[in-house]
PDB file of C-alpha atoms in Angstrom:
ATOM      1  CA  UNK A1434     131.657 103.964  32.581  1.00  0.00           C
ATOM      2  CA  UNK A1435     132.315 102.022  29.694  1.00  0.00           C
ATOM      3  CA  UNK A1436     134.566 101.436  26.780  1.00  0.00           C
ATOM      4  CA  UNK A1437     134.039  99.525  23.498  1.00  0.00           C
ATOM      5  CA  UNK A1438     135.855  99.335  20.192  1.00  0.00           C
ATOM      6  CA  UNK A1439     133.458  98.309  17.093  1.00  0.00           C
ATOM      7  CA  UNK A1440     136.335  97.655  14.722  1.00  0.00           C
ATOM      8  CA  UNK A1441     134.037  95.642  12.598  1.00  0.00           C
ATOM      9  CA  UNK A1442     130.862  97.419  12.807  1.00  0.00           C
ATOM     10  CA  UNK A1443     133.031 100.972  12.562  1.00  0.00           C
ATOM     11  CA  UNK A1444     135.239 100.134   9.294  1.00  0.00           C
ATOM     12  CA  UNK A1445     131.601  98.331   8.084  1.00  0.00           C
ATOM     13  CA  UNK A1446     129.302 101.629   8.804  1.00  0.00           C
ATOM     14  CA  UNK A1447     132.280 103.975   6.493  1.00  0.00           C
ATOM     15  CA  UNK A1448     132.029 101.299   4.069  1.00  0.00           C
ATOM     16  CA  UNK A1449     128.319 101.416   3.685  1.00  0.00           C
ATOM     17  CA  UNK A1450     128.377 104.795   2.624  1.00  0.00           C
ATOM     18  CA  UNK A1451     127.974 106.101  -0.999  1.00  0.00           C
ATOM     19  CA  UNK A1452     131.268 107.192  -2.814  1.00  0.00           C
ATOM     20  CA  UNK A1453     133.149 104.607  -0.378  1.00  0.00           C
ATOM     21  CA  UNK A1454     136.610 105.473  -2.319  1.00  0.00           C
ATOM     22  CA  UNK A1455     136.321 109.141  -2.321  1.00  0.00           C
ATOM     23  CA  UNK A1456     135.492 109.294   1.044  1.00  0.00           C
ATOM     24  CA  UNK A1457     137.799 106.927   2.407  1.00  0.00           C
ATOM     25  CA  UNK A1458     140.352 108.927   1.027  1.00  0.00           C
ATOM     26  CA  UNK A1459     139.352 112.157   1.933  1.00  0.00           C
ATOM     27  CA  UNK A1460     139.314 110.301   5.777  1.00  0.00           C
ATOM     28  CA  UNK A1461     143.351 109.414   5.040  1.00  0.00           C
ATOM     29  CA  UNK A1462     144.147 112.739   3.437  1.00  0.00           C
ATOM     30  CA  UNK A1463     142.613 114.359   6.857  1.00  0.00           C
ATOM     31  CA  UNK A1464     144.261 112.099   9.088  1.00  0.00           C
ATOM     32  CA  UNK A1465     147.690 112.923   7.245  1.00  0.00           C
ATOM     33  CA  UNK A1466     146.748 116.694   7.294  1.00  0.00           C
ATOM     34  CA  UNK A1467     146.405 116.431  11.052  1.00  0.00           C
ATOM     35  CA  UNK A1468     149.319 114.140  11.654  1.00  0.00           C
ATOM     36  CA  UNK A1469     150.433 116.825  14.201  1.00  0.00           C
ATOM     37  CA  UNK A1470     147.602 116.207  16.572  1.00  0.00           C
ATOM     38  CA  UNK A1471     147.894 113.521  19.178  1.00  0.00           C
ATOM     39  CA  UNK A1472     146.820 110.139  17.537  1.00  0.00           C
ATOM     40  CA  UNK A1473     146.593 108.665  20.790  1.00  0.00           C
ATOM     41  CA  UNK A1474     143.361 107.028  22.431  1.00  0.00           C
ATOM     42  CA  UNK A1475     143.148 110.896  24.243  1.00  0.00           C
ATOM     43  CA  UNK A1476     141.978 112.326  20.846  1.00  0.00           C
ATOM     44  CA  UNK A1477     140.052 110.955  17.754  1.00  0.00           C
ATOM     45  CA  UNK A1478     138.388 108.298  19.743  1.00  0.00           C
ATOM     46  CA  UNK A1479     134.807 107.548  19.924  1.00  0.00           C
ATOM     47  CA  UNK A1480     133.688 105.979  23.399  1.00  0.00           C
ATOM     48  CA  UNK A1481     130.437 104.073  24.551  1.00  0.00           C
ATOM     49  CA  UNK A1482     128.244 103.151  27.542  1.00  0.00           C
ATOM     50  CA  UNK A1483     126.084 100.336  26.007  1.00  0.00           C
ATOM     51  CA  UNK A1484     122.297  99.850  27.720  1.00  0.00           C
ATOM     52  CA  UNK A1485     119.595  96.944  26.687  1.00  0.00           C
ATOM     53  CA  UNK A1486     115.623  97.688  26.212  1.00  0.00           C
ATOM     54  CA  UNK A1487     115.851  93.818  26.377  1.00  0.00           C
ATOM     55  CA  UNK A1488     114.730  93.014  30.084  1.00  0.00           C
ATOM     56  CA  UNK A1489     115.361  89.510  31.961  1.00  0.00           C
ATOM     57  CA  UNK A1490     116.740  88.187  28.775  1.00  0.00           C
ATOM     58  CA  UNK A1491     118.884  84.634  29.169  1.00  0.00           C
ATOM     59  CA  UNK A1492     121.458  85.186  27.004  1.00  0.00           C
ATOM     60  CA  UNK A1493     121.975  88.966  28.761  1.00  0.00           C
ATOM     61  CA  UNK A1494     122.304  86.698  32.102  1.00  0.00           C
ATOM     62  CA  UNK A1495     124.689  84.351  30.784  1.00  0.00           C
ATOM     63  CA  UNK A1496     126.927  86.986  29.038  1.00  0.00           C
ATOM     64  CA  UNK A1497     126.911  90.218  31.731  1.00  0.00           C
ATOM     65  CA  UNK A1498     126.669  89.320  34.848  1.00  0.00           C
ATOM     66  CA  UNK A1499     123.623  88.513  37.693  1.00  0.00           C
ATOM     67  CA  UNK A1500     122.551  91.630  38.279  1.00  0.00           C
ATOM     68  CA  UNK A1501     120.557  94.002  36.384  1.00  0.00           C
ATOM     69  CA  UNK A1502     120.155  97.685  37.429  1.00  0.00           C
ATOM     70  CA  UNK A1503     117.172  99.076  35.631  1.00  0.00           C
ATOM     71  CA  UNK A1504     116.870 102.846  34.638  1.00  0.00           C
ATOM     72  CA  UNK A1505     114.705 105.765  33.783  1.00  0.00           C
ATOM     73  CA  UNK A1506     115.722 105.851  30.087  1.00  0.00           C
ATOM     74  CA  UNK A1507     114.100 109.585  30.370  1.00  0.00           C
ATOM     75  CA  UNK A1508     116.036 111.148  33.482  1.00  0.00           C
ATOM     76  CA  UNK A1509     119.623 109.360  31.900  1.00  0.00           C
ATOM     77  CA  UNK A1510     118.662 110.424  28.437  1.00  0.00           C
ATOM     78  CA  UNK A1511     119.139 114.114  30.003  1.00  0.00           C
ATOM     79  CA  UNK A1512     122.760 113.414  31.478  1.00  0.00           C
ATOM     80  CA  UNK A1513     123.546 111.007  28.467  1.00  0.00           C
ATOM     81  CA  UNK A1514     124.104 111.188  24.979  1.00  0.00           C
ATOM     82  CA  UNK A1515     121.692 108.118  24.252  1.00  0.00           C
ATOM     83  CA  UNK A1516     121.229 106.633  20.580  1.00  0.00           C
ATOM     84  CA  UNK A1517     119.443 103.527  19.879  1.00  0.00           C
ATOM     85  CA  UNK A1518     121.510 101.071  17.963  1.00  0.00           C
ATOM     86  CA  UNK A1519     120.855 100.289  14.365  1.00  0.00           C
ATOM     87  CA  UNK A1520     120.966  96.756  13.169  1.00  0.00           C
ATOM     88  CA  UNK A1521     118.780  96.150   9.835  1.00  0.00           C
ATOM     89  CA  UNK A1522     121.164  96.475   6.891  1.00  0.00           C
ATOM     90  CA  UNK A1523     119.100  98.823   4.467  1.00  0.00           C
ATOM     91  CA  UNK A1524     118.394 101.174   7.473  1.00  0.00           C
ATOM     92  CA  UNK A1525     122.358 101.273   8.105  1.00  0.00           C
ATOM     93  CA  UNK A1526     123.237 101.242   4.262  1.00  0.00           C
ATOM     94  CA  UNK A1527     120.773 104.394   4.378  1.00  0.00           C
ATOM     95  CA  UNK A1528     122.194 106.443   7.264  1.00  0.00           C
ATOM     96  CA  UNK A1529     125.533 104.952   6.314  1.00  0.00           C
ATOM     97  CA  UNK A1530     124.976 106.784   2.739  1.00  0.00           C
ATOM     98  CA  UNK A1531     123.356 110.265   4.785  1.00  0.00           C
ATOM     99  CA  UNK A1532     125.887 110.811   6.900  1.00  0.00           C
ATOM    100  CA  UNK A1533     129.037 110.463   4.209  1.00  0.00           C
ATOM    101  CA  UNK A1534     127.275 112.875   2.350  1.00  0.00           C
ATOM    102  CA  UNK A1535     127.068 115.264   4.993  1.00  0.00           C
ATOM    103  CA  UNK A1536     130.656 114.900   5.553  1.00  0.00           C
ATOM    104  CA  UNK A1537     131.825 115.265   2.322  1.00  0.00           C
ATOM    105  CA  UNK A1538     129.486 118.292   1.716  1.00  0.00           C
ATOM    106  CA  UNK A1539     130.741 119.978   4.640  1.00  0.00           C
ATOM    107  CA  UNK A1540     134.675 119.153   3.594  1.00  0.00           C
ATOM    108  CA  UNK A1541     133.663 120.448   0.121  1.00  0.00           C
ATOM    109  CA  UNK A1542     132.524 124.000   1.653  1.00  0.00           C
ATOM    110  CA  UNK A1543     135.176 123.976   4.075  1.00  0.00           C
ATOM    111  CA  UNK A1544     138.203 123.137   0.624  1.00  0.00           C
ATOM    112  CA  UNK A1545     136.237 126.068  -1.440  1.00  0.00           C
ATOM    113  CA  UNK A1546     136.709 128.561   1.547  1.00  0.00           C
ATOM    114  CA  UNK A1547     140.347 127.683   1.904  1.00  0.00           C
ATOM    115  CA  UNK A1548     141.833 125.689  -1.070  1.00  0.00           C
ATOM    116  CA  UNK A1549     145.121 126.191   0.439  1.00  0.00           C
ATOM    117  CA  UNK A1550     147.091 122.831   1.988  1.00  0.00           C
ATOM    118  CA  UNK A1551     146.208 123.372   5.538  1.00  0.00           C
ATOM    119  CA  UNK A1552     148.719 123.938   8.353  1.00  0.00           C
ATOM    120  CA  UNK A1553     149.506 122.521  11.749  1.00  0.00           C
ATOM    121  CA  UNK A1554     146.733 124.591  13.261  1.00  0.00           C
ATOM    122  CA  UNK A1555     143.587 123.831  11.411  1.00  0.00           C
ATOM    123  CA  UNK A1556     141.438 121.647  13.030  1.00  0.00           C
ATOM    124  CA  UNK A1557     137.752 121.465  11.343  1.00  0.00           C
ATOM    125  CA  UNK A1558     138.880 118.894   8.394  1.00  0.00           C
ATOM    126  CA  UNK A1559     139.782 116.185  10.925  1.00  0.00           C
ATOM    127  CA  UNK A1560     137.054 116.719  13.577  1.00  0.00           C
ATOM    128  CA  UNK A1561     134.320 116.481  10.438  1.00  0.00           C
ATOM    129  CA  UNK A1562     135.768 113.385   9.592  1.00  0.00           C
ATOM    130  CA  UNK A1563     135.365 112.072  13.258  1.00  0.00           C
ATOM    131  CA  UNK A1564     132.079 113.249  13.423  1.00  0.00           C
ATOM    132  CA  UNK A1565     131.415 110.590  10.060  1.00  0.00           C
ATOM    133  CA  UNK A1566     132.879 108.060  12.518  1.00  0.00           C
ATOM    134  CA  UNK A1567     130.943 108.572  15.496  1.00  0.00           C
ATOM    135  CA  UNK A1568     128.058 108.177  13.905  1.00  0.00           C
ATOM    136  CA  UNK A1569     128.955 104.795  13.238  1.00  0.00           C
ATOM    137  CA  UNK A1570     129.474 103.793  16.611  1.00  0.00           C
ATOM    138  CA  UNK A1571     125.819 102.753  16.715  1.00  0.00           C
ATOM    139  CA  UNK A1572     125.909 100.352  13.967  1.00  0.00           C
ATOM    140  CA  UNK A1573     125.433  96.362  15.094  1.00  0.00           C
ATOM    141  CA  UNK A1574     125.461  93.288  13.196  1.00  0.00           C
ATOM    142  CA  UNK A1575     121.348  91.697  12.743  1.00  0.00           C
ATOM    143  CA  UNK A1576     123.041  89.067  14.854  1.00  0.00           C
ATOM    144  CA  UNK A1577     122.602  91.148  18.141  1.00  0.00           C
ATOM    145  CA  UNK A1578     119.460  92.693  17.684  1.00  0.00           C
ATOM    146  CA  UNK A1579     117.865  90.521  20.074  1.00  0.00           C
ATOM    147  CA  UNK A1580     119.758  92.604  22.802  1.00  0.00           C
ATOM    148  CA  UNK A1581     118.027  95.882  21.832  1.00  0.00           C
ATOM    149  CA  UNK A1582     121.316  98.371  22.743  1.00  0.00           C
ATOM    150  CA  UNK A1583     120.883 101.433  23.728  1.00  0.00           C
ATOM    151  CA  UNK A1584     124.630 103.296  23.393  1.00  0.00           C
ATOM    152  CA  UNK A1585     126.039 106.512  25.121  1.00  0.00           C
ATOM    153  CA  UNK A1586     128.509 107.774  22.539  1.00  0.00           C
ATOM    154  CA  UNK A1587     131.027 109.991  23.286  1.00  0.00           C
ATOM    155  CA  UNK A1588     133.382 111.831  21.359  1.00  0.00           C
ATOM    156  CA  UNK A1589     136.353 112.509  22.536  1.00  0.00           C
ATOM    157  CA  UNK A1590     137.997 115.401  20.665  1.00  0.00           C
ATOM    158  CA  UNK A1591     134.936 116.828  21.038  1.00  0.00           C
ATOM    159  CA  UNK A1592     134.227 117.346  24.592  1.00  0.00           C
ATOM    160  CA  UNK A1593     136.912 116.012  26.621  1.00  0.00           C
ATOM    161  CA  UNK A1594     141.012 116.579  27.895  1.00  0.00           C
ATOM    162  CA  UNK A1595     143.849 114.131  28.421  1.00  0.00           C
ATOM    163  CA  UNK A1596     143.298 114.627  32.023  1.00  0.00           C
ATOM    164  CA  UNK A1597     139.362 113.023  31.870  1.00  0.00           C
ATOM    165  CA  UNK A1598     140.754 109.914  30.777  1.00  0.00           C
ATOM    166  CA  UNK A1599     141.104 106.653  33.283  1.00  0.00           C
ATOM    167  CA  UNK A1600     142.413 103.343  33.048  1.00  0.00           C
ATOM    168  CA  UNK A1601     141.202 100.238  34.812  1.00  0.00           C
ATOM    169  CA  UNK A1602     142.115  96.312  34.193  1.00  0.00           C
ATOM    170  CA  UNK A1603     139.769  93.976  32.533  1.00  0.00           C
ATOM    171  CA  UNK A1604     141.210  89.992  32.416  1.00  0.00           C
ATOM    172  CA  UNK A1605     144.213  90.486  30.129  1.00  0.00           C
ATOM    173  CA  UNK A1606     143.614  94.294  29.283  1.00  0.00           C
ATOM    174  CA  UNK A1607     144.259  97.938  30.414  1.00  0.00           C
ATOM    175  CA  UNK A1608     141.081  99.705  29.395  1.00  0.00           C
ATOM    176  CA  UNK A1609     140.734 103.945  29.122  1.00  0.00           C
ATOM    177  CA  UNK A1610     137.317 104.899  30.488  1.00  0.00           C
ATOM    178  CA  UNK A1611     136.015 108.047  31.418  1.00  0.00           C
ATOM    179  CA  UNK A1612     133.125 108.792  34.060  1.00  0.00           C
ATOM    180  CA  UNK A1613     130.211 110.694  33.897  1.00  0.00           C
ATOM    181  CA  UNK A1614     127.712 111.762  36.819  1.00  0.00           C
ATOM    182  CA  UNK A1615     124.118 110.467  36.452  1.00  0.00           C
ATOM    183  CA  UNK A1616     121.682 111.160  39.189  1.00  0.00           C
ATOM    184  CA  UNK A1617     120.290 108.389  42.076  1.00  0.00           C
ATOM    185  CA  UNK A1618     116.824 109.220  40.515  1.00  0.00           C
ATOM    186  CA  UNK A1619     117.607 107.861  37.015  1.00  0.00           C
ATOM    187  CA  UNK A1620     117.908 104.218  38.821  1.00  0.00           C
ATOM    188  CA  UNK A1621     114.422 102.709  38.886  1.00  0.00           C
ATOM    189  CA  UNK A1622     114.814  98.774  40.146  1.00  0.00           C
ATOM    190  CA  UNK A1623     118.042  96.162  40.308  1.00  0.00           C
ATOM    191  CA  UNK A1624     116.976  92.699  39.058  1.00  0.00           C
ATOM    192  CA  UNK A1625     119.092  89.751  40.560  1.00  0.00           C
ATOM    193  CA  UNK A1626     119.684  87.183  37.930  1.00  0.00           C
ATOM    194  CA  UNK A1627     119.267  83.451  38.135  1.00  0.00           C
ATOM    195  CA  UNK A1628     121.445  81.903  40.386  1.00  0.00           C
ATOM    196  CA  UNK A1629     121.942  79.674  43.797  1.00  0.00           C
ATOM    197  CA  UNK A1630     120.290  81.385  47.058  1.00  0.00           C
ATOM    198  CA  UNK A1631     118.419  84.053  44.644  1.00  0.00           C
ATOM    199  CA  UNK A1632     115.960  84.961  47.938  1.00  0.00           C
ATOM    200  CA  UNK A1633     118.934  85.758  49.850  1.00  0.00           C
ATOM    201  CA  UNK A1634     121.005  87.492  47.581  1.00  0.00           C
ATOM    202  CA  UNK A1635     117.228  90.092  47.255  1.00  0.00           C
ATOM    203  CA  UNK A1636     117.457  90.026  50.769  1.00  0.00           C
ATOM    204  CA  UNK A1637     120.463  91.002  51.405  1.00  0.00           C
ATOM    205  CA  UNK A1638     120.876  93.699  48.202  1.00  0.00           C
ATOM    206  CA  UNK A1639     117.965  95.550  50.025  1.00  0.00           C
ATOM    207  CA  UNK A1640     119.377  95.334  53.161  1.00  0.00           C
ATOM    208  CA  UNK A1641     122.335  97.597  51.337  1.00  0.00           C
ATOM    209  CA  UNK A1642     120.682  99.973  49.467  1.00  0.00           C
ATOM    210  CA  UNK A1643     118.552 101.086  52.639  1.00  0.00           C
ATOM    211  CA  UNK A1644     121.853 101.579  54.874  1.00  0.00           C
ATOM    212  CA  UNK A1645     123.464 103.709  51.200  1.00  0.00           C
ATOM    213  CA  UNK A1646     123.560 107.417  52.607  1.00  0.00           C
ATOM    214  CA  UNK A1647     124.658 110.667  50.670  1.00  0.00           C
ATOM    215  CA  UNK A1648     127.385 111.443  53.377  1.00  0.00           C
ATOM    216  CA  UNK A1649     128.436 107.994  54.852  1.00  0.00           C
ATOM    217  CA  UNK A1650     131.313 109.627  56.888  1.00  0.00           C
ATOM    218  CA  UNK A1651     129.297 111.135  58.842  1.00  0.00           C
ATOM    219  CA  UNK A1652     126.316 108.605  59.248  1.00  0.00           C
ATOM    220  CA  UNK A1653     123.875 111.237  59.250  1.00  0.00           C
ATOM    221  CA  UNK A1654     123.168 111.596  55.529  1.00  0.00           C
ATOM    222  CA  UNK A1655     119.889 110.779  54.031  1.00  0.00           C
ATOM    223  CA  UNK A1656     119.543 107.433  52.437  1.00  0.00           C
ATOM    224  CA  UNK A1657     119.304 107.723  48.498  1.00  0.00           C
ATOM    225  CA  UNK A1658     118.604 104.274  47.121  1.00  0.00           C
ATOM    226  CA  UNK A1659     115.673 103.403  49.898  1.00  0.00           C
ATOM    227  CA  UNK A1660     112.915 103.671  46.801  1.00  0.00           C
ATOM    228  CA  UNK A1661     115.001 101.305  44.593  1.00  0.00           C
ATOM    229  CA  UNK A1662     112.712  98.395  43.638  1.00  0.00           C
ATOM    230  CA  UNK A1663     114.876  95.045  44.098  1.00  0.00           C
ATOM    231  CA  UNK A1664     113.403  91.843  42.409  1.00  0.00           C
ATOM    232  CA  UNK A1665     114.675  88.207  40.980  1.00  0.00           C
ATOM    233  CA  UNK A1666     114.635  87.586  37.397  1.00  0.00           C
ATOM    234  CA  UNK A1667     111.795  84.609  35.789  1.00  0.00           C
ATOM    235  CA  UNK A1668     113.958  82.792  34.096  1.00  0.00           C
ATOM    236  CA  UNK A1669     114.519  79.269  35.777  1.00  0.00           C
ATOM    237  CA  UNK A1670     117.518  78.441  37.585  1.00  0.00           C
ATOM    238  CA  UNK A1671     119.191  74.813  37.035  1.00  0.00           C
ATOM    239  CA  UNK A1672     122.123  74.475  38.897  1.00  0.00           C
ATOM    240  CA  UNK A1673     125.401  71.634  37.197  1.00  0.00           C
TER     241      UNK A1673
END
């Protein structure tokens, strides 16, 4: 489950691309041809899971959290839509540039076919422009790369309904998620992070995962984390 909004790194990406005027405009043109549609965060939004390659890293510690659940980047890479994050400017100048072209090709063909002004119920001009922006949603500033992100992007207008969308609280905010099933196999080890009483918190982790069954109401279900490889991080704890 996730949700993240790239402001920077999404307005950034669009300007990156060649013929940054024409295209920007075509992108407000389409968004006032489909000024009908829902504008809410239900429809033209572009959300993301975000995953590290980077493994028992300190600043990951101090900025997520004290445990680290480790996965088959193979079995989730069948269930999720994974991209590896781009962070070296020329490389994102360069797909930047590839993908407005694509875009503006595929308006191009799609204004020859119809020249007319289109109506209330075309939809292809404003889902080609949101396919321009979620490919942006990969884009990161050189200052992260040392986390080595992994994103699941997912478009909504594409694939999903009013109804998939969830809300949860997150310190001062109300955050729209949606979920998505992966399997028990694609989870390969949990890592507990530096901290007080690290022994005990393995200890007792295991203890959990081991007593985890597929049909807990009934406590006869067969355990499905038992193989799950729980270990403490390297990194030195100091306590204040």
């Amino acid at each position: 489950k996730g949700y993240i909004k790239e402001e920077v790194d999404r307005v950034s990406a669009l300007h990156l691309g060649e013929s940054r005027v024409n295209v920007l405009s075509s992108l407000r043109l389409l968004q006032g041809v489909a000024s009908h549609r829902d504008q809410s965060v239900t429809y033209g939004t572009v959300m993301v899971t975000s995953f590290s390659r980077a493994y028992d890293q300190l600043s990951q510690w101090r900025g997520y959290g004290l445990y680290c659940i480790e996965f088959d980047e193979g079995v989730l890479g069948e269930h999720l839509p994974l991209h590896k994050c781009v962070y070296e400017p020329n490389e994102k100048r360069s797909l930047a540039a590839l993908s407005v072209r694509e875009g503006l090709a595929k308006l191009s063909t799609y204004f020859e076919a119809k020249p007319e002004i289109p109506h209330v119920s075309v939809n292809e001009p404003y889902e080609i422009a949101e396919v321009v922006e979620a490919k942006a949603a990969i884009f990161k500033h050189e200052g992260f790369a040392e986390e080595q992100e992994v994103r699941a992007v997912f478009e909504m207008w594409k694939h999903y309904y009013p109804e998939d969308l969830k809300h949860r609280v997150r310190a001062d905010m109300i955050v729209p998620f949606i979920e998505r099933p992966i399997p028990a196999k694609s989870i390969k080890s949990i890592t507990v992070g530096p901290m007080n009483n690290q022994a005990m918190a393995i200890a007792s982790l295991t203890s959990f995962l081991q007593c985890w069954q597929d049909d807990p109401a009934e406590r006869k279900g067969v355990p499905i984390f038992h193989d799950i490889v729980v270990k403490g991080s390297l990194v030195p704890f100091r306590s204040a």
